N, CA and C of each residue as an Amber inpcrd file, in Angstrom:
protein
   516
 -22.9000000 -19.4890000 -13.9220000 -22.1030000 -18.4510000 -14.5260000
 -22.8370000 -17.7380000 -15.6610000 -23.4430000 -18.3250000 -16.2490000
 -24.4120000 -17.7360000 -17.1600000 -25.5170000 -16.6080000 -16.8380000
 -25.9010000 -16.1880000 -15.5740000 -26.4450000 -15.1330000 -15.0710000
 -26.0100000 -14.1740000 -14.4350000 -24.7870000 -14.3120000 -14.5420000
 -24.2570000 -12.7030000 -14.1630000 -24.2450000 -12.1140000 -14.7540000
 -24.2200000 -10.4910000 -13.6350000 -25.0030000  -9.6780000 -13.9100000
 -23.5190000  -7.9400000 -13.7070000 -23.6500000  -7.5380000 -14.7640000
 -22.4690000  -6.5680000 -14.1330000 -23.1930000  -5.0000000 -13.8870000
 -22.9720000  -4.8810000 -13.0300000 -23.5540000  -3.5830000 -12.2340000
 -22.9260000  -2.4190000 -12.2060000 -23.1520000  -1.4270000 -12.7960000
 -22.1730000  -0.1870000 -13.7130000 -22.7030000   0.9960000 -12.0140000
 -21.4640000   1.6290000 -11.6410000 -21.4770000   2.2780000 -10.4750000
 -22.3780000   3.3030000 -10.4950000 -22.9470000   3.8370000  -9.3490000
 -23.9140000   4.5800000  -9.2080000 -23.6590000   6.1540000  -9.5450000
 -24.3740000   6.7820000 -10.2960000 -23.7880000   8.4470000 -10.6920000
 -24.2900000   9.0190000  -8.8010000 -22.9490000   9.2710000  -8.7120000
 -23.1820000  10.2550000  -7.5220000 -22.7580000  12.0700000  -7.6040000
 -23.2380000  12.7950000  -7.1430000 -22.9830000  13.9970000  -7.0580000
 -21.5060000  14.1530000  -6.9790000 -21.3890000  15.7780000  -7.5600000
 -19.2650000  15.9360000  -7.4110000 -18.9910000  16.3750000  -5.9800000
 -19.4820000  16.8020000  -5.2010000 -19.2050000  17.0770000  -3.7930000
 -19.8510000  16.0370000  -3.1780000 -18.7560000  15.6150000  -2.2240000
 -18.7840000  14.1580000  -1.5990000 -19.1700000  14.3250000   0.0950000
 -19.8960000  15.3380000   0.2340000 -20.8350000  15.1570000   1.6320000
 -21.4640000  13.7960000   2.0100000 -21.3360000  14.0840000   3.1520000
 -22.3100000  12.8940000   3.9570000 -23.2070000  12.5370000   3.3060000
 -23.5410000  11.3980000   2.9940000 -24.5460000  11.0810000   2.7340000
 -25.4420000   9.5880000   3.6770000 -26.7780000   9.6860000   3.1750000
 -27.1240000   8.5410000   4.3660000 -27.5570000   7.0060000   3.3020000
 -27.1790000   6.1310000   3.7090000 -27.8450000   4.5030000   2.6760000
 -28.9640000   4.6280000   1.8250000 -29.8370000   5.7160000   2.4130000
 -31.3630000   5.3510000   1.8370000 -31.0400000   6.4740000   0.3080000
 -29.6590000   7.1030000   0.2460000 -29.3710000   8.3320000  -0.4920000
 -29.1170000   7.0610000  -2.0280000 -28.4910000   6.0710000  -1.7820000
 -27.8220000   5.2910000  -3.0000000 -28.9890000   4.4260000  -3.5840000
 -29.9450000   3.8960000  -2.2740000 -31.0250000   2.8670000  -3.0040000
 -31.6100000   3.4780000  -4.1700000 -31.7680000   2.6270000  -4.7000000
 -32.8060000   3.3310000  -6.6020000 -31.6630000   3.8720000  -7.2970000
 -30.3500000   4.6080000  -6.6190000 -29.9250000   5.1610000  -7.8550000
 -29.3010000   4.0570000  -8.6510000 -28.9510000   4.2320000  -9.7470000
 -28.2030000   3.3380000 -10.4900000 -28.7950000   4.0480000 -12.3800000
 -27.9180000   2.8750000 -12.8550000 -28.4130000   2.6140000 -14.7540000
 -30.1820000   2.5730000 -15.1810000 -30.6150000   2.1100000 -13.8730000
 -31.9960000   1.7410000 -13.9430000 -33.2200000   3.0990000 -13.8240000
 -32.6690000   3.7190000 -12.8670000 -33.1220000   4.9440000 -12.1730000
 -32.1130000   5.9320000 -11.6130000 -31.4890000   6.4940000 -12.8360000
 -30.6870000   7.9800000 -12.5510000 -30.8270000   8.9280000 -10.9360000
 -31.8740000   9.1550000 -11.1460000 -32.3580000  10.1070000 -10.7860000
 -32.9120000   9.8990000  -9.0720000 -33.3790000   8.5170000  -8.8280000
 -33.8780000   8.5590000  -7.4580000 -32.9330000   8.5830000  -6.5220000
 -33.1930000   8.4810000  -4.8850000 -32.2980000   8.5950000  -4.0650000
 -31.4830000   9.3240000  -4.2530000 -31.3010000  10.9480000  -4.2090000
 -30.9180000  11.6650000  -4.2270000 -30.7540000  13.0780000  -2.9460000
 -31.2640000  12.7580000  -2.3460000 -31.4660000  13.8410000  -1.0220000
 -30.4240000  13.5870000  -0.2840000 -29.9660000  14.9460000  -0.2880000
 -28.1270000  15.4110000   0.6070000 -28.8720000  15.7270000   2.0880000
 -28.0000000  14.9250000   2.8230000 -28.4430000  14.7830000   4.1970000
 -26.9620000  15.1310000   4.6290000 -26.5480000  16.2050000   5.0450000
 -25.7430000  16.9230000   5.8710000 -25.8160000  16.6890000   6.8550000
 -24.6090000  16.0170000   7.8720000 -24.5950000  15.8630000   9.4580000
 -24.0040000  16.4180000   9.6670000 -23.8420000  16.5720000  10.8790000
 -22.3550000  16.5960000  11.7840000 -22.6140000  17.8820000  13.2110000
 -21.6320000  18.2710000  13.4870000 -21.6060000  19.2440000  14.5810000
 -21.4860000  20.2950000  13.7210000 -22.2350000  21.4470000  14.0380000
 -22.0860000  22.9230000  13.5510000 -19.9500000  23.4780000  13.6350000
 -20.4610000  22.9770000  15.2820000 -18.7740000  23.6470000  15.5770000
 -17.7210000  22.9280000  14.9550000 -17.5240000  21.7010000  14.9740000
 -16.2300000  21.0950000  13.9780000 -16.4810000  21.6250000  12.0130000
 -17.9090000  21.8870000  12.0080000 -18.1480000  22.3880000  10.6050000
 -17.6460000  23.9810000  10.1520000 -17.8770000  24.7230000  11.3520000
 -17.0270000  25.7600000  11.5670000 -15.6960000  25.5920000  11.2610000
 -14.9450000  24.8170000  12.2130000 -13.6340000  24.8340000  12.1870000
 -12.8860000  24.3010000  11.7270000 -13.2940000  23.3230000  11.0300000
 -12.5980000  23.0060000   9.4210000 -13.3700000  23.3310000   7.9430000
 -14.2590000  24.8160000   8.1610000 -13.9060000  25.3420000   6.8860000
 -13.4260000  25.3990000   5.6250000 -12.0900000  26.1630000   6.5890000
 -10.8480000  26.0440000   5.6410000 -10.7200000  25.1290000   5.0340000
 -10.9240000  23.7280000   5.5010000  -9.7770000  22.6320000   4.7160000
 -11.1040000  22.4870000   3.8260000 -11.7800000  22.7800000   3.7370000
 -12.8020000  22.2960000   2.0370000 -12.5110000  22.6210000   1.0270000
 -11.5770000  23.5910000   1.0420000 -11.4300000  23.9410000  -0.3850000
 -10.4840000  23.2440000  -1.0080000  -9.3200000  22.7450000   0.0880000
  -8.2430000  22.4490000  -0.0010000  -7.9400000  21.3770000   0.9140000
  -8.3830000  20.4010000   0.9320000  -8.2410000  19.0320000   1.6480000
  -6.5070000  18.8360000   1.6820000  -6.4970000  18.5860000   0.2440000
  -4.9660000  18.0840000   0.2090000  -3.5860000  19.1730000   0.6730000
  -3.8000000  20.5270000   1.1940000  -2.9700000  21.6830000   0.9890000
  -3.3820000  21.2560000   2.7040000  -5.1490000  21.3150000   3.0260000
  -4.6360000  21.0260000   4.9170000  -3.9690000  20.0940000   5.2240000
  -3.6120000  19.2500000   4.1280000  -2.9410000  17.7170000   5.1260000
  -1.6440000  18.2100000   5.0170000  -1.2070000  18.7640000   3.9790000
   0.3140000  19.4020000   3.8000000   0.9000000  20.1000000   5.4240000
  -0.2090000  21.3490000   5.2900000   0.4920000  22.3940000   6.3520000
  -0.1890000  21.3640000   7.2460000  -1.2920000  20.4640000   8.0380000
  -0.7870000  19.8050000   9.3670000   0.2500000  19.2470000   9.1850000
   1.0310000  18.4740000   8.4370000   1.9570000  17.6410000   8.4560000
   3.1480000  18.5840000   8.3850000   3.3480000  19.8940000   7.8560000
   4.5110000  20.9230000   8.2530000   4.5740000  20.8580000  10.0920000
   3.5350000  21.3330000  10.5780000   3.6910000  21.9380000  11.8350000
   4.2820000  20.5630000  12.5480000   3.7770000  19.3250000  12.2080000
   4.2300000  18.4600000  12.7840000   5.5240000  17.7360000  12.6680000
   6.1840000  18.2520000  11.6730000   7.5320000  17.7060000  10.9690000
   8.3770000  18.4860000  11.7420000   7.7340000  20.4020000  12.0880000
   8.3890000  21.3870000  12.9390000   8.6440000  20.9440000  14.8350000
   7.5200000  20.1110000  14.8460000   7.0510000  19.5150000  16.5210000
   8.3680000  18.5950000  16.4260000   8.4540000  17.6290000  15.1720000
   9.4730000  16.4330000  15.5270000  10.7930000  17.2650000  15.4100000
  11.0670000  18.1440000  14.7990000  12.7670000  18.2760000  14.6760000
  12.7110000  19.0750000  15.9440000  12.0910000  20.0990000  16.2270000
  12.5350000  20.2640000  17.9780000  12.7810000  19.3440000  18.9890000
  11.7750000  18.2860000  18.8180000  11.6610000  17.0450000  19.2770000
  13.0630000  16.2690000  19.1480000  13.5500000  16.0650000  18.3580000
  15.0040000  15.7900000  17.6450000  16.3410000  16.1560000  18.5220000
  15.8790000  17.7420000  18.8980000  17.1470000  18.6330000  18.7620000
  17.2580000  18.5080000  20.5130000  15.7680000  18.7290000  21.7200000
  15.8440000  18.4450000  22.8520000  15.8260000  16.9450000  22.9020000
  15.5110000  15.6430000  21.7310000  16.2570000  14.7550000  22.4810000
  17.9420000  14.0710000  22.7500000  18.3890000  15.2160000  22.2180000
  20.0130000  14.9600000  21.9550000  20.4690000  15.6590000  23.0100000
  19.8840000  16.7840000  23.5650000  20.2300000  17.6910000  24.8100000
  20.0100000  16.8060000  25.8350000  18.6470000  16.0480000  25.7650000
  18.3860000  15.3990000  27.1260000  19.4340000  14.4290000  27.0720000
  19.7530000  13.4660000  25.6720000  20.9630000  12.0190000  25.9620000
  22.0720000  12.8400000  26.5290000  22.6480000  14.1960000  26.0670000
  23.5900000  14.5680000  26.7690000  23.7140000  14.8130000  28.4300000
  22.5760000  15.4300000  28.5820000  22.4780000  15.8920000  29.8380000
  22.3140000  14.3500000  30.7500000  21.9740000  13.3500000  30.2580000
  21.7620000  12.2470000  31.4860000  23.0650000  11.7190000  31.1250000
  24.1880000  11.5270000  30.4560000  25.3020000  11.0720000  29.9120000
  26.1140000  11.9150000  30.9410000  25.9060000  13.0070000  31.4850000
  26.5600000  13.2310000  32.8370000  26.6590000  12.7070000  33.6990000
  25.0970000  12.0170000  34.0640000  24.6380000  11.7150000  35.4860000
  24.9670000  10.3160000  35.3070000  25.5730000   9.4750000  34.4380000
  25.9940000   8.2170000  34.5760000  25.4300000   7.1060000  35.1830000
  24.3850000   7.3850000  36.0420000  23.5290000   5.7180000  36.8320000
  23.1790000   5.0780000  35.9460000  23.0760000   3.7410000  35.7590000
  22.3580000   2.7270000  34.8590000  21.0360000   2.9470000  34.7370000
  20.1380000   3.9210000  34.9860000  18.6130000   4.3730000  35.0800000
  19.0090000   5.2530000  33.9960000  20.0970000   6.1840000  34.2020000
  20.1540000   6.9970000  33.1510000  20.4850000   6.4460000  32.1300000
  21.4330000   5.7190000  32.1670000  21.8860000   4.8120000  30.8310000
  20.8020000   4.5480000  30.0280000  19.9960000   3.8180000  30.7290000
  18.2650000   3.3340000  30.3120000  17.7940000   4.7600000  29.3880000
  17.5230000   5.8480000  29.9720000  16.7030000   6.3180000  29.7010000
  17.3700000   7.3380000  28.4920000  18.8100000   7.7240000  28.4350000
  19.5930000   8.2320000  27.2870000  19.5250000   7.4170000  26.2210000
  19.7550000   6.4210000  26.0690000  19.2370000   5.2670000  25.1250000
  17.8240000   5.4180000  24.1100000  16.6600000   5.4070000  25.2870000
  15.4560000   5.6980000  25.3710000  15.5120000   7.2410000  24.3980000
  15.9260000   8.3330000  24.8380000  16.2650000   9.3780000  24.0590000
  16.3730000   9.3090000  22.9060000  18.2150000   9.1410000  22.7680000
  18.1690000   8.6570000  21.2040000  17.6160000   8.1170000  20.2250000
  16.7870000   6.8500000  20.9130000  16.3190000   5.9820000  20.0490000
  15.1150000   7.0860000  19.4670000  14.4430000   8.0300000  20.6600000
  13.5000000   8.1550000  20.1900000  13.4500000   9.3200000  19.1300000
  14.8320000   9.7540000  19.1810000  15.4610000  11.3450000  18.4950000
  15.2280000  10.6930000  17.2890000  16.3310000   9.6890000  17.3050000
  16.6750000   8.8200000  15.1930000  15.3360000   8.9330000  15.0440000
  14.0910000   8.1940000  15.7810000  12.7860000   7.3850000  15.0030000
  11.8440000   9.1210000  14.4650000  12.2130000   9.9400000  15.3610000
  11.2610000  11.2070000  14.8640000  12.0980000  11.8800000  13.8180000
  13.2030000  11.6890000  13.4690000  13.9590000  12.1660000  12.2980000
  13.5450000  11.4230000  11.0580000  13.4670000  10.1670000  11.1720000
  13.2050000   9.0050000  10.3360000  11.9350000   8.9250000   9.8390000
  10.9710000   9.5210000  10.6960000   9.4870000   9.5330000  11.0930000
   8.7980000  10.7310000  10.0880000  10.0270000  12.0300000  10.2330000
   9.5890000  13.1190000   9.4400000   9.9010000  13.0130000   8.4230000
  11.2980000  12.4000000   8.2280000  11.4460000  12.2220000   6.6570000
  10.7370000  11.5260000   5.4810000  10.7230000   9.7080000   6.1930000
   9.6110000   9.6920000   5.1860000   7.9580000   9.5340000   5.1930000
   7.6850000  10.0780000   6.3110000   6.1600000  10.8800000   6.1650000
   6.3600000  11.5880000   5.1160000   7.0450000  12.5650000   4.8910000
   7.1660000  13.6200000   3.8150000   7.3240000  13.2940000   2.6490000
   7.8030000  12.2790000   2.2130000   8.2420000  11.2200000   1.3090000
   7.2170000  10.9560000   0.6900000   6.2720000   9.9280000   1.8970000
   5.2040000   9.6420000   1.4680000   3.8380000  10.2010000   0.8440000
   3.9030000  11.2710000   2.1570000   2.8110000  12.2320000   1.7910000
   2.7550000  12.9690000   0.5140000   4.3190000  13.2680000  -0.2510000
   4.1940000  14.0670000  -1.1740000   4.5900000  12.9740000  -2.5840000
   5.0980000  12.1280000  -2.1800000   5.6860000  11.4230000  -3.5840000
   4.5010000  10.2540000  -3.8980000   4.8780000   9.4930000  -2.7380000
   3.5540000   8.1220000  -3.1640000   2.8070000   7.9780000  -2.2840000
   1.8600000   8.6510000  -2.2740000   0.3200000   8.5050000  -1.5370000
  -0.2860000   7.8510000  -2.1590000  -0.0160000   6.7080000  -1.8970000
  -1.3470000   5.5520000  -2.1480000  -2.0180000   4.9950000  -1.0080000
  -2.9100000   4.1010000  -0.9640000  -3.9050000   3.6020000   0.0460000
  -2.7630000   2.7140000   1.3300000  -2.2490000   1.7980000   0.4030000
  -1.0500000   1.2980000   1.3430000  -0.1040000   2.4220000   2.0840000
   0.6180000   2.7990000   1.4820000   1.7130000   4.1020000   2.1760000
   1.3040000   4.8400000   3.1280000   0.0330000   5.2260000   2.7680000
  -0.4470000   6.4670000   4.1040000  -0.8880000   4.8790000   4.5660000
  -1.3960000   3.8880000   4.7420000  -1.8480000   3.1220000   6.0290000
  -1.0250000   2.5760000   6.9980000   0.2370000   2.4040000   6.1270000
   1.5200000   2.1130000   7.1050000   1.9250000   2.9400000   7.4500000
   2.1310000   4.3120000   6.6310000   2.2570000   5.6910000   7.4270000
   1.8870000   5.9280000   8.7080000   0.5110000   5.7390000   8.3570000
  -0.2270000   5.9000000   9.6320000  -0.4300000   5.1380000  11.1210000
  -0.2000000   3.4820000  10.7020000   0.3940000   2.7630000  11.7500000
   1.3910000   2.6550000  12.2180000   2.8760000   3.4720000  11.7650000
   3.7680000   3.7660000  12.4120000   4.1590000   4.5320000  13.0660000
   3.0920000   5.7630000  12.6650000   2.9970000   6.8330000  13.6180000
   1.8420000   6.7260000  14.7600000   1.3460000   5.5960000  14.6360000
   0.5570000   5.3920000  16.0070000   1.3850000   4.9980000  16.8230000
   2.5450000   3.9690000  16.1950000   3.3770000   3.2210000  17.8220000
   3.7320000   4.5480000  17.6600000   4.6560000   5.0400000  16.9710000
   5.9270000   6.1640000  17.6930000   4.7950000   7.3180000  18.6040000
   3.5600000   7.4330000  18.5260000   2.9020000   8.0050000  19.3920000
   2.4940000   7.3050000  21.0280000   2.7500000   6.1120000  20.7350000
   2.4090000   5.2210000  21.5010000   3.6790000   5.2050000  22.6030000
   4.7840000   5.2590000  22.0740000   6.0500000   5.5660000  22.3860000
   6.2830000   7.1200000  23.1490000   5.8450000   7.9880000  22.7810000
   5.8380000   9.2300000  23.5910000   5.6080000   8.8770000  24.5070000
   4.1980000   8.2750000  24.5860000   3.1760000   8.1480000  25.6690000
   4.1880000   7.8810000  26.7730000   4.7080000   6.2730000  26.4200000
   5.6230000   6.3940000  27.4070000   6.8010000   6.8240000  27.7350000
   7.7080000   7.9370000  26.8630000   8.7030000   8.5510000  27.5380000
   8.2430000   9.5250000  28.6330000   6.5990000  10.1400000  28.1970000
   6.3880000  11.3970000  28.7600000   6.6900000  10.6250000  30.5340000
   5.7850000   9.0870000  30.4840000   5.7760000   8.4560000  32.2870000
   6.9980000   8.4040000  32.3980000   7.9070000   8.3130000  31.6060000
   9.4230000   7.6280000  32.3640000  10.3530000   8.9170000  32.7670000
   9.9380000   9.8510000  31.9020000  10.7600000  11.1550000  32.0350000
  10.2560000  12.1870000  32.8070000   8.9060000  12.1360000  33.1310000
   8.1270000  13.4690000  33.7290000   8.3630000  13.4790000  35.2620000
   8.4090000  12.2180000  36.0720000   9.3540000  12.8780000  37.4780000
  10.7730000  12.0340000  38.2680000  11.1570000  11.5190000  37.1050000
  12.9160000  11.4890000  37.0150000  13.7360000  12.4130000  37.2680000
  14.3020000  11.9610000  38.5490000  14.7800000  13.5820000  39.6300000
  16.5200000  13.6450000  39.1300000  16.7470000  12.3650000  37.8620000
  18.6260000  13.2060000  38.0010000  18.6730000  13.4130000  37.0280000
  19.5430000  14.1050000  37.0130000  20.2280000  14.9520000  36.0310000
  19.4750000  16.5660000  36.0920000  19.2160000  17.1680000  35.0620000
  18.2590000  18.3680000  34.9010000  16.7650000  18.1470000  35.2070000
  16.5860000  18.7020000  36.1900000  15.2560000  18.0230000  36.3620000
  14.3000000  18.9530000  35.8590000  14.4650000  20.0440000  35.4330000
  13.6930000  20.7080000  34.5040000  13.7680000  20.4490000  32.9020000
  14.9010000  19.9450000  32.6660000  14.9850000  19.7410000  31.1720000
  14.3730000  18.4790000  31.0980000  14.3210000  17.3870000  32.2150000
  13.6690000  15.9750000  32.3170000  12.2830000  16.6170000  31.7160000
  11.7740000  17.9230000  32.7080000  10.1810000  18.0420000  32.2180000
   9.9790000  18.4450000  31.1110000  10.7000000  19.1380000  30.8480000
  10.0290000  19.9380000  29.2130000  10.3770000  18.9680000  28.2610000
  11.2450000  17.7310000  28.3790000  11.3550000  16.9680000  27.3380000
  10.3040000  15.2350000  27.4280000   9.5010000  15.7630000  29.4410000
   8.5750000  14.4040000  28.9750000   7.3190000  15.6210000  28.3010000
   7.3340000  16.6220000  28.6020000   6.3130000  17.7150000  28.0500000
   5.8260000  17.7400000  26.8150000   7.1090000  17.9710000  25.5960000
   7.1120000  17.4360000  24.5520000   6.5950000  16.5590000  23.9930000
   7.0850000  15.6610000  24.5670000   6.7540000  13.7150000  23.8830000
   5.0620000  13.7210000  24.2220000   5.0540000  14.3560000  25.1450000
   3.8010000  14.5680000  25.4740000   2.3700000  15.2740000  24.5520000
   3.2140000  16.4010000  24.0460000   2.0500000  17.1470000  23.3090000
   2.6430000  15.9740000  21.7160000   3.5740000  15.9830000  21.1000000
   3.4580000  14.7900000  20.3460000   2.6680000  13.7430000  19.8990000
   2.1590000  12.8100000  21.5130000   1.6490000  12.0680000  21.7940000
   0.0460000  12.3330000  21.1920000  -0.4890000  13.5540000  21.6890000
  -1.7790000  14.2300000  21.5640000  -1.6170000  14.7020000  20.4340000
């Protein structure tokens, strides 16, 4: 215990580009200054097309997470049309799959709310990680309404599609 040693963090540049391992060796308290060469990767075209979000990282996560809060409440609104519409057709398949509906209507209501919650009130490391693993099942979950609903011949069989369609682009 008598030889430890406490190691004061490395001065790194204020723009947080890529950088490569051989960029940190030498730097430190000892040697400021070495390992310093910005090594920029990536694809030209994804560098293109997220631009925009450099200036404003935290404002792109906002508006993706609008458009997607807009995806779930439609999502919401055709899965209450579809529980209705199979709540006609009465077979125990439908039963199954109106169920299936609802459940999945509440979880994208529930889903948008406190994403939004999270995203804007307490973003910490935990919150967005459970955030984020709960929106993998409920994506995981599209996946499969889109198989159970996309050629299910009763009830509306066009509203069957546009609502495994949905769950579908969701999913993606």
């Amino acid at each position: 215990p008598e030889n430890l040693t406490i190691m004061a963090p490395a001065d790194y540049p204020e723009d947080s580009d890529s950088y490569t391992y051989d960029d940190t060796i030498g730097s430190g308290a000892d040697n400021p200054g070495a390992g310093r060469r910005s090594t920029k990767k990536g694809n030209p075209f994804l560098k293109k097309l997220f631009a925009s979000c450099e200036e404003d990282a935290l404002g792109s996560v906002h508006r993706a997470w609008a458009v997607t809060v807009l995806f779930m409440v439609i999502f919401f609104a055709v899965s209450c049309i579809e529980a209705s519409k199979l709540q006609e057709n009465g077979s125990p398949a439908s039963i199954a799959l109106e169920t299936a509906a609802c459940w999945s209507a509440t979880l994208h209501l529930l889903l948008a709310i406190i994403g939004t919650f999270v995203l804007k009130r307490f973003s910490t490391a935990f919150t967005v990680g459970c955030f984020l693993g709960v929106t993998t099942v409920v994506s995981q979950q599209n996946l499969l309404l889109f198989a159970a609903f996309y050629h299910y011949q009763k009830g509306n069989i066009m509203f069957n599609l546009i609502f495994a369609d949905l769950a579908l682009a969701l999913f993606v």
